[in-house]
């Protein structure tokens, strides 16, 4: 493949979003629009990316740190002017072709990008615009063709006459250029139009007038051009993308009996016969096996779930749940947690930075933090691993088949041996050897007849 780069235009303010953030940071399925564009570019095999920032540039520069080269456009003088800011970057790098993309068009996909490049290269064009045929072309630049059907200009909405406005083939904003031709054409565009802007789209007419070969590649799916100018449109894009992903999952064997509130990241891998119930949000970086029931109301982020698991009302981030675990209702798994096979965690259980061995049961009202828990352990109700002394965190170690009595506090660092027991209500501060019972609470004293003698209260009248 030739040596290519992408320039993403992201300087615009997006006034109608009424946001203090750059428009391209508006989120589609929990990811800024520009990240969707990035994913498409990378998937198309383009590694060199330059982003033109402008409005609230610092926010974008921080977001893109280490991922792309950025240049600032200090005044918003149009898309042509935005690309001019990348001229120095283009001049000093050895690229064959340059792909220009709008950062606010998150549906542009890698297939369209790759197909357009091959169209561009095989025909020897200096510029190939990705176009689409849509029902309502209002607001878009129109693709104008001459009487032979050859593409000859793009006319913006503001400059279009009545006839031109009827054209429903539009400019997606994405286009491939031969690098040298792009630099040359940029030097030729002017701001001689009603908006006083430098339109990138004027490059087409200039190229044609100089007998340079240009083309328009029509995207197979018109969705590729969709963008959002308002939050109402952003909601429409979210719904469109959400259902695209859910439909794909359903067609691959995942059951979603009711899609209400079900939001799944496009990169999630979910095995067949898994059921996703309402209110479940599966964010980026998740992998879920076969035959699971996920939800209702479960939120997963960067979490791996094995086969045959049940996650009912679970929140998990950066965790791993091995096969046949049964979690919920109301379980919270925090980063660096590994839940072993056949583990059960029940109501109001929180686990953080811990490993729970297979067949262990943590059924009710328990906090397990910074702990290494063996196999077959039973936690009574209300156990707390006391991992933080106000300054430092320590670990608890619990051996295989141990039995932690109800309401035990394990003061870390502490080690409970294999098969050891702790009595209910104990505050355990010292290690408990294998097979031992630790009782760490004061003995009960019972004073017979104490109430009659002391009369500590006035008897109530019913
Ligand atoms: C642009 C195209 C139009 C096309 C449409 C597709 C031009 C002149 N028009 O119109 O033909 O149909 O996209 O959506 O190119 N930007 C900057 N700096 C600027 C101006 C814009 O970085 O000075 C960025 C914006 O952040 C945005 C992109 O360029 O990501 C497109 O700009 P926008 O103003 O949204 O152009 P459209 O009016 O949509
Ligand atoms: Ca736009």
Short mmCIF file of C-alpha atoms and ligand atoms in Angstrom, two decimals:
data_model
loop_
_atom_site.label_atom_id
_atom_site.label_comp_id
_atom_site.label_asym_id
_atom_site.label_seq_id
_atom_site.Cartn_x
_atom_site.Cartn_y
_atom_site.Cartn_z
CA UNK A 1 0.00 0.00 0.00
CA UNK A 2 1.13 3.53 -0.67
CA UNK A 3 2.37 5.79 2.11
CA UNK A 4 -0.65 7.79 3.18
CA UNK A 5 -1.82 10.05 5.96
CA UNK A 6 -5.08 11.50 7.25
CA UNK A 7 -5.85 15.09 8.19
CA UNK A 8 -8.91 15.39 10.42
CA UNK A 9 -10.62 18.78 10.58
CA UNK A 10 -11.77 19.49 14.12
CA UNK A 11 -11.44 23.23 14.62
CA UNK A 12 -15.12 24.13 14.45
CA UNK A 13 -17.08 25.45 17.39
CA UNK A 14 -20.37 23.70 16.74
CA UNK A 15 -22.37 26.66 18.03
CA UNK A 16 -25.64 24.74 18.02
CA UNK A 17 -24.34 22.17 20.51
CA UNK A 18 -24.18 24.94 23.16
CA UNK A 19 -21.11 23.34 24.64
CA UNK A 20 -17.87 24.51 26.22
CA UNK A 21 -16.16 21.59 24.53
CA UNK A 22 -15.12 21.30 20.87
CA UNK A 23 -17.95 19.84 18.81
CA UNK A 24 -15.96 16.73 17.87
CA UNK A 25 -15.83 15.83 21.59
CA UNK A 26 -19.62 15.33 21.63
CA UNK A 27 -20.17 11.68 22.39
CA UNK A 28 -21.64 8.92 20.33
CA UNK A 29 -22.11 5.76 22.43
CA UNK A 30 -19.81 7.11 25.16
CA UNK A 31 -16.99 7.96 22.77
CA UNK A 32 -16.24 11.40 21.31
CA UNK A 33 -17.16 11.66 17.63
CA UNK A 34 -13.50 12.18 16.76
CA UNK A 35 -12.62 8.82 18.30
CA UNK A 36 -15.03 7.10 15.92
CA UNK A 37 -13.29 8.87 13.04
CA UNK A 38 -9.94 7.74 14.46
CA UNK A 39 -11.10 4.12 14.65
CA UNK A 40 -12.15 4.20 10.99
CA UNK A 41 -8.82 5.75 9.92
CA UNK A 42 -6.74 3.21 11.86
CA UNK A 43 -8.86 0.31 10.65
CA UNK A 44 -8.25 1.54 7.10
CA UNK A 45 -4.52 1.04 7.78
CA UNK A 46 -3.58 4.72 8.01
CA UNK A 47 -1.22 5.33 10.93
CA UNK A 48 -0.12 8.93 10.33
CA UNK A 49 -2.80 11.33 11.53
CA UNK A 50 -2.77 15.12 11.82
CA UNK A 51 -5.69 16.84 13.54
CA UNK A 52 -6.50 20.49 12.97
CA UNK A 53 -7.75 21.96 16.26
CA UNK A 54 -9.25 25.40 16.84
CA UNK A 55 -12.14 26.09 19.22
CA UNK A 56 -11.07 24.96 22.73
CA UNK A 57 -7.92 23.51 21.18
CA UNK A 58 -6.33 22.61 24.51
CA UNK A 59 -9.12 20.13 25.36
CA UNK A 60 -8.65 18.35 22.07
CA UNK A 61 -4.85 18.42 22.26
CA UNK A 62 -4.99 16.75 25.65
CA UNK A 63 -7.50 14.18 24.45
CA UNK A 64 -5.32 13.31 21.47
CA UNK A 65 -1.98 13.33 23.25
CA UNK A 66 0.30 10.62 21.92
CA UNK A 67 -2.25 9.55 19.32
CA UNK A 68 -1.94 12.21 16.67
CA UNK A 69 0.03 15.22 15.56
CA UNK A 70 -2.00 18.39 16.08
CA UNK A 71 -1.89 21.84 14.49
CA UNK A 72 -3.87 24.83 15.66
CA UNK A 73 -6.07 26.97 13.49
CA UNK A 74 -6.26 30.20 15.43
CA UNK A 75 -9.04 31.75 13.33
CA UNK A 76 -11.94 29.77 11.84
CA UNK A 77 -11.71 30.82 8.19
CA UNK A 78 -13.16 27.71 6.59
CA UNK A 79 -12.32 24.10 5.76
CA UNK A 80 -9.72 25.10 3.13
CA UNK A 81 -8.01 27.34 5.66
CA UNK A 82 -8.10 24.50 8.19
CA UNK A 83 -6.25 22.18 5.80
CA UNK A 84 -3.71 24.96 5.10
CA UNK A 85 -2.67 24.68 8.77
CA UNK A 86 -1.48 21.16 8.01
CA UNK A 87 0.53 22.24 4.95
CA UNK A 88 3.84 22.35 6.81
CA UNK A 89 3.21 18.87 8.25
CA UNK A 90 2.43 17.55 4.77
CA UNK A 91 5.43 19.27 3.17
CA UNK A 92 7.86 17.81 5.68
CA UNK A 93 6.60 14.24 5.40
CA UNK A 94 6.92 11.80 2.60
CA UNK A 95 3.30 10.91 1.76
CA UNK A 96 1.74 9.80 -1.53
CA UNK A 97 -1.89 10.52 -0.67
CA UNK A 98 -3.71 12.54 1.95
CA UNK A 99 -7.17 11.71 3.26
CA UNK A 100 -9.11 14.72 4.55
CA UNK A 101 -11.90 13.94 6.99
CA UNK A 102 -14.43 15.95 8.97
CA UNK A 103 -14.08 15.22 12.68
CA UNK A 104 -17.83 15.68 13.10
CA UNK A 105 -18.81 12.85 10.75
CA UNK A 106 -18.46 9.78 12.98
CA UNK A 107 -20.09 7.29 10.62
CA UNK A 108 -17.32 7.37 8.02
CA UNK A 109 -16.11 3.77 7.93
CA UNK A 110 -12.88 2.01 6.99
CA UNK A 111 -14.40 0.10 4.06
CA UNK A 112 -15.55 3.31 2.41
CA UNK A 113 -12.14 4.90 2.98
CA UNK A 114 -10.27 1.92 1.50
CA UNK A 115 -12.65 1.53 -1.46
CA UNK A 116 -12.36 5.24 -2.24
CA UNK A 117 -8.56 5.01 -2.16
CA UNK A 118 -8.51 2.15 -4.59
CA UNK A 119 -10.91 4.07 -6.88
CA UNK A 120 -8.59 7.10 -6.56
CA UNK A 121 -5.38 5.20 -7.30
CA UNK A 122 -6.56 2.91 -10.09
CA UNK A 123 -8.00 5.86 -12.02
CA UNK A 124 -5.00 8.08 -11.38
CA UNK A 125 -7.08 10.91 -9.92
CA UNK A 126 -5.45 13.81 -8.09
CA UNK A 127 -8.58 14.21 -5.96
CA UNK A 128 -11.37 11.76 -5.11
CA UNK A 129 -14.30 13.04 -3.12
CA UNK A 130 -16.40 10.57 -1.17
CA UNK A 131 -20.00 11.38 -2.05
CA UNK A 132 -23.36 9.97 -1.05
CA UNK A 133 -26.88 10.09 -2.35
CA UNK A 134 -29.27 11.22 0.35
CA UNK A 135 -32.93 12.14 0.55
CA UNK A 136 -32.53 15.56 2.10
CA UNK A 137 -29.37 17.25 0.80
CA UNK A 138 -30.07 20.55 2.56
CA UNK A 139 -26.94 22.10 4.06
CA UNK A 140 -24.45 19.90 2.23
CA UNK A 141 -22.12 20.78 -0.63
CA UNK A 142 -23.65 19.41 -3.87
CA UNK A 143 -21.73 17.21 -6.31
CA UNK A 144 -22.07 18.88 -9.72
CA UNK A 145 -21.52 16.79 -12.86
CA UNK A 146 -21.17 18.03 -16.43
CA UNK A 147 -23.31 16.86 -19.36
CA UNK A 148 -21.07 13.75 -19.70
CA UNK A 149 -21.73 12.86 -16.07
CA UNK A 150 -18.17 13.76 -15.11
CA UNK A 151 -17.73 15.32 -11.71
CA UNK A 152 -16.70 18.95 -12.15
CA UNK A 153 -17.43 20.97 -8.98
CA UNK A 154 -18.80 21.10 -5.48
CA UNK A 155 -21.23 23.93 -4.78
CA UNK A 156 -21.98 24.83 -1.19
CA UNK A 157 -25.56 25.37 -0.01
CA UNK A 158 -24.98 29.11 0.43
CA UNK A 159 -23.77 29.47 -3.18
CA UNK A 160 -26.20 27.05 -4.84
CA UNK A 161 -28.89 28.20 -7.26
CA UNK A 162 -32.35 26.59 -7.41
CA UNK A 163 -31.35 23.84 -9.85
CA UNK A 164 -28.16 22.98 -7.96
CA UNK A 165 -30.08 22.73 -4.71
CA UNK A 166 -32.11 19.89 -6.24
CA UNK A 167 -29.02 17.70 -6.61
CA UNK A 168 -29.13 14.97 -4.00
CA UNK A 169 -25.58 13.68 -4.41
CA UNK A 170 -23.59 15.44 -1.75
CA UNK A 171 -20.03 15.87 -0.50
CA UNK A 172 -19.37 13.80 2.61
CA UNK A 173 -16.48 16.10 3.47
CA UNK A 174 -14.07 13.16 3.16
CA UNK A 175 -11.69 13.20 0.22
CA UNK A 176 -8.45 11.68 -1.00
CA UNK A 177 -5.80 13.90 -2.62
CA UNK A 178 -2.42 13.25 -4.12
CA UNK A 179 -0.28 15.17 -1.67
CA UNK A 180 1.47 17.44 -4.16
CA UNK A 181 -1.80 18.26 -5.90
CA UNK A 182 -3.42 19.13 -2.56
CA UNK A 183 -0.63 21.57 -1.67
CA UNK A 184 -0.89 23.15 -5.10
CA UNK A 185 -4.69 23.45 -5.02
CA UNK A 186 -4.63 24.93 -1.50
CA UNK A 187 -2.45 27.72 -2.78
CA UNK A 188 -5.11 28.54 -5.38
CA UNK A 189 -8.31 28.79 -3.32
CA UNK A 190 -9.68 32.18 -2.28
CA UNK A 191 -12.32 33.41 0.14
CA UNK A 192 -14.32 35.06 -2.60
CA UNK A 193 -17.78 33.83 -1.57
CA UNK A 194 -20.77 34.99 0.49
CA UNK A 195 -19.30 33.67 3.75
CA UNK A 196 -15.79 34.99 3.11
CA UNK A 197 -14.41 31.52 3.92
CA UNK A 198 -11.74 29.42 2.26
CA UNK A 199 -13.75 26.42 1.08
CA UNK A 200 -11.80 23.20 0.65
CA UNK A 201 -14.50 22.22 -1.79
CA UNK A 202 -13.37 24.89 -4.26
CA UNK A 203 -10.34 22.70 -5.02
CA UNK A 204 -12.50 20.56 -7.32
CA UNK A 205 -13.43 23.38 -9.69
CA UNK A 206 -9.83 24.62 -9.76
CA UNK A 207 -8.46 21.14 -10.52
CA UNK A 208 -10.98 20.66 -13.34
CA UNK A 209 -10.16 24.06 -14.85
CA UNK A 210 -6.48 23.06 -14.86
CA UNK A 211 -7.28 19.73 -16.54
CA UNK A 212 -6.35 17.71 -13.48
CA UNK A 213 -8.27 14.46 -13.08
CA UNK A 214 -10.79 14.37 -10.25
CA UNK A 215 -13.48 11.86 -9.27
CA UNK A 216 -16.33 11.27 -6.89
CA UNK A 217 -16.62 7.89 -5.23
CA UNK A 218 -20.20 7.24 -4.08
CA UNK A 219 -20.29 5.55 -0.67
CA UNK A 220 -22.29 2.31 -0.65
CA UNK A 221 -24.04 3.35 2.54
CA UNK A 222 -25.36 6.90 2.75
CA UNK A 223 -24.99 6.68 6.55
CA UNK A 224 -21.24 7.20 6.08
CA UNK A 225 -21.85 10.94 5.68
CA UNK A 226 -24.09 11.54 8.67
CA UNK A 227 -23.08 14.19 11.14
CA UNK A 228 -24.64 16.01 14.05
CA UNK A 229 -24.99 19.74 14.47
CA UNK A 230 -27.40 19.68 17.42
CA UNK A 231 -27.89 17.38 20.39
CA UNK A 232 -31.18 16.25 18.88
CA UNK A 233 -29.26 15.02 15.84
CA UNK A 234 -26.66 13.53 18.17
CA UNK A 235 -29.42 11.52 19.82
CA UNK A 236 -30.56 10.33 16.38
CA UNK A 237 -27.02 9.21 15.55
CA UNK A 238 -26.75 7.43 18.91
CA UNK A 239 -29.99 5.57 18.25
CA UNK A 240 -28.92 4.65 14.74
CA UNK A 241 -25.55 3.33 15.83
CA UNK A 242 -27.01 1.59 18.89
CA UNK A 243 -29.50 -0.37 16.79
CA UNK A 244 -26.90 -1.18 14.13
CA UNK A 245 -24.71 -2.78 16.79
CA UNK A 246 -27.60 -4.58 18.52
CA UNK A 247 -28.91 -5.93 15.22
CA UNK A 248 -25.46 -7.22 14.33
CA UNK A 249 -25.20 -8.94 17.71
CA UNK A 250 -28.66 -10.49 17.41
CA UNK A 251 -27.82 -11.80 13.94
CA UNK A 252 -24.68 -13.40 15.40
CA UNK A 253 -26.62 -15.31 18.06
CA UNK A 254 -27.00 -12.93 21.01
CA UNK A 255 -30.53 -12.64 22.41
CA UNK A 256 -31.84 -9.17 23.23
CA UNK A 257 -35.52 -9.71 23.98
CA UNK A 258 -36.09 -6.01 24.61
CA UNK A 259 -33.61 -3.38 23.46
CA UNK A 260 -34.77 -0.71 25.96
CA UNK A 261 -31.77 0.96 27.51
CA UNK A 262 -29.39 -1.62 26.05
CA UNK A 263 -26.26 0.12 24.79
CA UNK A 264 -23.30 -1.91 23.56
CA UNK A 265 -19.97 -0.59 22.30
CA UNK A 266 -19.24 -1.55 18.70
CA UNK A 267 -16.05 -3.39 19.67
CA UNK A 268 -17.66 -5.68 22.25
CA UNK A 269 -17.42 -9.40 21.60
CA UNK A 270 -20.39 -11.40 22.87
CA UNK A 271 -20.84 -15.15 22.43
CA UNK A 272 -23.94 -16.91 21.09
CA UNK A 273 -26.88 -17.77 23.34
CA UNK A 274 -25.99 -14.99 25.72
CA UNK A 275 -29.01 -12.94 26.72
CA UNK A 276 -28.78 -9.20 27.32
CA UNK A 277 -31.59 -7.74 29.40
CA UNK A 278 -32.89 -4.13 29.54
CA UNK A 279 -30.88 -1.31 31.05
CA UNK A 280 -27.55 -2.98 30.32
CA UNK A 281 -24.64 -0.84 29.14
CA UNK A 282 -21.56 -2.59 27.80
CA UNK A 283 -18.85 -0.02 27.27
CA UNK A 284 -15.52 -0.35 25.47
CA UNK A 285 -13.12 -3.21 26.04
CA UNK A 286 -15.59 -5.95 27.00
CA UNK A 287 -15.59 -9.59 26.04
CA UNK A 288 -18.47 -11.85 27.08
CA UNK A 289 -18.69 -15.59 26.53
CA UNK A 290 -21.56 -17.87 25.52
CA UNK A 291 -24.70 -18.72 27.45
CA UNK A 292 -24.55 -15.82 29.88
CA UNK A 293 -27.40 -13.71 31.18
CA UNK A 294 -26.25 -10.11 31.46
CA UNK A 295 -28.62 -7.66 33.12
CA UNK A 296 -31.01 -6.21 33.78
CA UNK A 297 -29.31 -2.93 34.68
CA UNK A 298 -25.74 -4.08 34.39
CA UNK A 299 -22.87 -1.77 33.42
CA UNK A 300 -19.58 -3.24 32.24
CA UNK A 301 -16.37 -1.44 31.26
CA UNK A 302 -13.16 -3.19 30.15
CA UNK A 303 -14.44 -6.39 31.66
CA UNK A 304 -14.07 -9.98 30.51
CA UNK A 305 -16.81 -12.48 31.31
CA UNK A 306 -16.49 -16.23 30.68
CA UNK A 307 -19.20 -18.67 29.56
CA UNK A 308 -22.37 -19.43 31.50
CA UNK A 309 -22.21 -16.45 33.86
CA UNK A 310 -25.14 -14.59 35.37
CA UNK A 311 -24.62 -10.86 36.03
CA UNK A 312 -27.78 -9.41 37.51
CA UNK A 313 -27.58 -5.70 38.38
CA UNK A 314 -23.78 -5.67 38.36
CA UNK A 315 -21.38 -2.79 37.86
CA UNK A 316 -17.91 -3.92 36.83
CA UNK A 317 -14.90 -2.02 35.64
CA UNK A 318 -11.55 -3.49 34.58
CA UNK A 319 -12.48 -6.85 36.04
CA UNK A 320 -12.51 -10.47 34.94
CA UNK A 321 -15.30 -12.91 35.70
CA UNK A 322 -14.54 -16.56 34.95
CA UNK A 323 -17.04 -19.08 33.64
CA UNK A 324 -20.19 -20.05 35.53
CA UNK A 325 -19.93 -17.29 38.10
CA UNK A 326 -23.22 -16.02 39.45
CA UNK A 327 -23.19 -12.37 40.47
CA UNK A 328 -25.93 -10.19 41.84
CA UNK A 329 -28.21 -8.62 42.45
CA UNK A 330 -26.29 -5.42 43.30
CA UNK A 331 -22.63 -6.36 42.98
CA UNK A 332 -19.80 -3.92 42.29
CA UNK A 333 -16.51 -5.17 40.86
CA UNK A 334 -13.77 -2.57 40.82
CA UNK A 335 -10.47 -2.58 38.90
CA UNK A 336 -8.08 -5.53 39.15
CA UNK A 337 -10.63 -8.02 40.33
CA UNK A 338 -10.67 -11.61 39.18
CA UNK A 339 -13.73 -13.67 40.06
CA UNK A 340 -13.08 -17.42 39.75
CA UNK A 341 -15.26 -20.08 38.19
CA UNK A 342 -18.52 -20.95 39.98
CA UNK A 343 -18.11 -18.07 42.42
CA UNK A 344 -21.25 -16.52 43.83
CA UNK A 345 -21.38 -12.89 44.95
CA UNK A 346 -24.75 -11.72 46.19
CA UNK A 347 -26.52 -8.60 47.41
CA UNK A 348 -24.42 -5.54 48.13
CA UNK A 349 -21.00 -7.10 47.68
CA UNK A 350 -18.08 -4.96 46.55
CA UNK A 351 -14.79 -6.48 45.41
CA UNK A 352 -11.70 -4.42 44.58
CA UNK A 353 -8.18 -5.40 43.49
CA UNK A 354 -8.72 -8.96 44.66
CA UNK A 355 -8.69 -12.50 43.41
CA UNK A 356 -11.57 -14.74 44.48
CA UNK A 357 -10.88 -18.47 44.01
CA UNK A 358 -13.31 -20.87 42.38
CA UNK A 359 -16.46 -22.03 44.18
CA UNK A 360 -16.12 -19.30 46.80
CA UNK A 361 -19.32 -17.71 48.04
CA UNK A 362 -19.62 -14.09 49.15
CA UNK A 363 -23.35 -13.81 49.52
CA UNK A 364 -24.31 -10.67 51.38
CA UNK A 365 -23.21 -7.18 52.46
CA UNK A 366 -19.48 -7.72 52.18
CA UNK A 367 -16.43 -5.70 51.13
CA UNK A 368 -13.41 -7.58 49.80
CA UNK A 369 -10.55 -5.22 48.95
CA UNK A 370 -6.86 -5.91 48.25
CA UNK A 371 -7.30 -9.59 49.05
CA UNK A 372 -6.27 -12.99 47.78
CA UNK A 373 -9.06 -15.42 48.50
CA UNK A 374 -8.69 -19.18 47.96
CA UNK A 375 -11.11 -21.78 46.62
CA UNK A 376 -14.30 -22.88 48.33
CA UNK A 377 -14.27 -20.10 50.92
CA UNK A 378 -17.52 -19.11 52.58
CA UNK A 379 -18.05 -15.52 53.65
CA UNK A 380 -20.81 -14.91 56.16
CA UNK A 381 -22.93 -11.79 55.96
CA UNK A 382 -21.27 -8.44 56.60
CA UNK A 383 -17.57 -9.30 56.33
CA UNK A 384 -15.14 -6.44 55.84
CA UNK A 385 -11.52 -6.67 54.81
CA UNK A 386 -10.08 -3.63 56.54
CA UNK A 387 -7.45 -2.80 53.96
CA UNK A 388 -6.74 0.86 54.72
CA UNK A 389 -5.34 2.26 57.93
CA UNK A 390 -5.63 5.86 56.82
CA UNK A 391 -2.15 5.91 55.32
CA UNK A 392 -1.35 2.67 53.57
CA UNK A 393 -3.23 -0.23 52.06
CA UNK A 394 -2.47 -3.83 52.98
CA UNK A 395 -3.62 -7.22 51.71
CA UNK A 396 -5.59 -10.00 53.32
CA UNK A 397 -4.90 -13.59 52.43
CA UNK A 398 -7.59 -16.21 52.92
CA UNK A 399 -6.79 -19.90 52.39
CA UNK A 400 -8.82 -22.58 50.62
CA UNK A 401 -12.06 -23.72 52.26
CA UNK A 402 -11.84 -21.14 55.03
CA UNK A 403 -15.04 -20.02 56.75
CA UNK A 404 -15.29 -16.34 57.61
CA UNK A 405 -18.02 -15.83 60.17
CA UNK A 406 -20.68 -13.12 59.87
CA UNK A 407 -19.58 -9.62 60.67
CA UNK A 408 -15.87 -10.44 60.78
CA UNK A 409 -13.41 -7.59 60.33
CA UNK A 410 -10.13 -8.78 58.88
CA UNK A 411 -7.54 -6.13 59.75
CA UNK A 412 -4.93 -6.22 56.95
CA UNK A 413 -2.27 -7.40 56.65
CA UNK A 414 -3.59 -10.67 57.95
CA UNK A 415 -3.58 -14.27 56.79
CA UNK A 416 -6.33 -16.81 57.38
CA UNK A 417 -5.12 -20.38 56.86
CA UNK A 418 -6.69 -23.18 54.82
CA UNK A 419 -9.91 -24.51 56.38
CA UNK A 420 -9.60 -21.99 59.24
CA UNK A 421 -12.71 -20.44 60.84
CA UNK A 422 -13.32 -17.02 62.30
CA UNK A 423 -16.12 -16.68 64.80
CA UNK A 424 -18.97 -14.32 63.94
CA UNK A 425 -18.35 -10.76 65.09
CA UNK A 426 -14.58 -11.17 65.32
CA UNK A 427 -12.10 -8.41 64.63
CA UNK A 428 -9.12 -10.44 63.48
CA UNK A 429 -5.74 -8.74 63.79
CA UNK A 430 -3.43 -11.76 63.89
CA UNK A 431 -2.83 -14.56 61.41
CA UNK A 432 -4.96 -17.66 61.88
CA UNK A 433 -3.18 -20.97 61.14
CA UNK A 434 -4.62 -23.74 58.95
CA UNK A 435 -7.50 -25.63 60.58
CA UNK A 436 -7.74 -23.18 63.54
CA UNK A 437 -10.73 -21.24 64.88
CA UNK A 438 -10.13 -17.60 65.79
CA UNK A 439 -12.51 -15.94 68.21
CA UNK A 440 -11.68 -12.27 68.55
CA UNK A 441 -14.52 -10.74 70.50
CA UNK A 442 -15.25 -10.39 74.20
CA UNK A 443 -17.07 -13.20 75.90
CA UNK A 444 -20.75 -12.68 76.59
CA UNK A 445 -21.80 -11.85 80.15
CA UNK A 446 -25.48 -12.47 81.03
CA UNK A 447 -26.83 -10.80 84.18
CA UNK A 448 -30.02 -12.56 85.27
CA UNK A 449 -32.86 -10.28 86.55
CA UNK A 450 -30.89 -7.12 85.81
CA UNK A 451 -33.88 -5.30 84.25
CA UNK A 452 -36.15 -5.99 87.20
CA UNK A 453 -33.54 -4.73 89.64
CA UNK A 454 -32.42 -1.63 87.71
CA UNK A 455 -35.65 -0.63 85.99
CA UNK A 456 -33.71 1.21 83.25
CA UNK A 457 -36.87 2.38 81.51
CA UNK A 458 -40.44 3.39 82.29
CA UNK A 459 -42.81 0.63 81.17
CA UNK A 460 -44.85 1.72 78.12
CA UNK A 461 -48.62 1.63 78.21
CA UNK A 462 -50.17 -0.08 75.15
C1 LIG B 1 -18.63 20.78 4.89
C2 LIG B 1 -18.40 20.92 3.37
C3 LIG B 1 -19.65 20.43 2.65
C4 LIG B 1 -19.99 19.02 3.06
C5 LIG B 1 -20.11 18.91 4.56
C6 LIG B 1 -20.26 17.49 4.99
C7 LIG B 1 -16.90 22.81 2.99
C8 LIG B 1 -16.79 24.22 2.61
N1 LIG B 1 -18.13 22.29 3.05
O1 LIG B 1 -19.67 21.65 5.25
O2 LIG B 1 -19.42 20.47 1.26
O3 LIG B 1 -21.19 18.59 2.42
O4 LIG B 1 -18.93 19.43 5.21
O5 LIG B 1 -20.57 17.42 6.34
O6 LIG B 1 -15.89 22.16 3.17
N2 LIG B 1 -13.55 23.16 10.44
C9 LIG B 1 -12.35 23.65 10.89
N3 LIG B 1 -12.06 24.95 10.69
C10 LIG B 1 -12.88 25.81 10.04
C11 LIG B 1 -14.10 25.30 9.59
C12 LIG B 1 -14.41 23.98 9.79
O7 LIG B 1 -11.56 22.89 11.47
O8 LIG B 1 -12.51 26.96 9.89
C13 LIG B 1 -13.87 21.74 10.65
C14 LIG B 1 -15.07 21.52 11.54
O9 LIG B 1 -14.68 21.32 12.89
C15 LIG B 1 -15.70 20.25 10.98
C16 LIG B 1 -15.26 20.24 9.52
O10 LIG B 1 -14.19 21.15 9.40
O11 LIG B 1 -15.21 19.09 11.61
C17 LIG B 1 -16.40 20.65 8.60
O12 LIG B 1 -16.77 21.96 8.90
P1 LIG B 1 -18.26 22.44 8.93
O13 LIG B 1 -18.28 23.88 9.24
O14 LIG B 1 -19.07 21.53 9.77
O15 LIG B 1 -18.63 22.27 7.38
P2 LIG B 1 -20.05 22.00 6.78
O16 LIG B 1 -20.82 23.24 6.76
O17 LIG B 1 -20.65 20.82 7.43
CA1 LIG B 2 -20.54 19.75 9.50
#
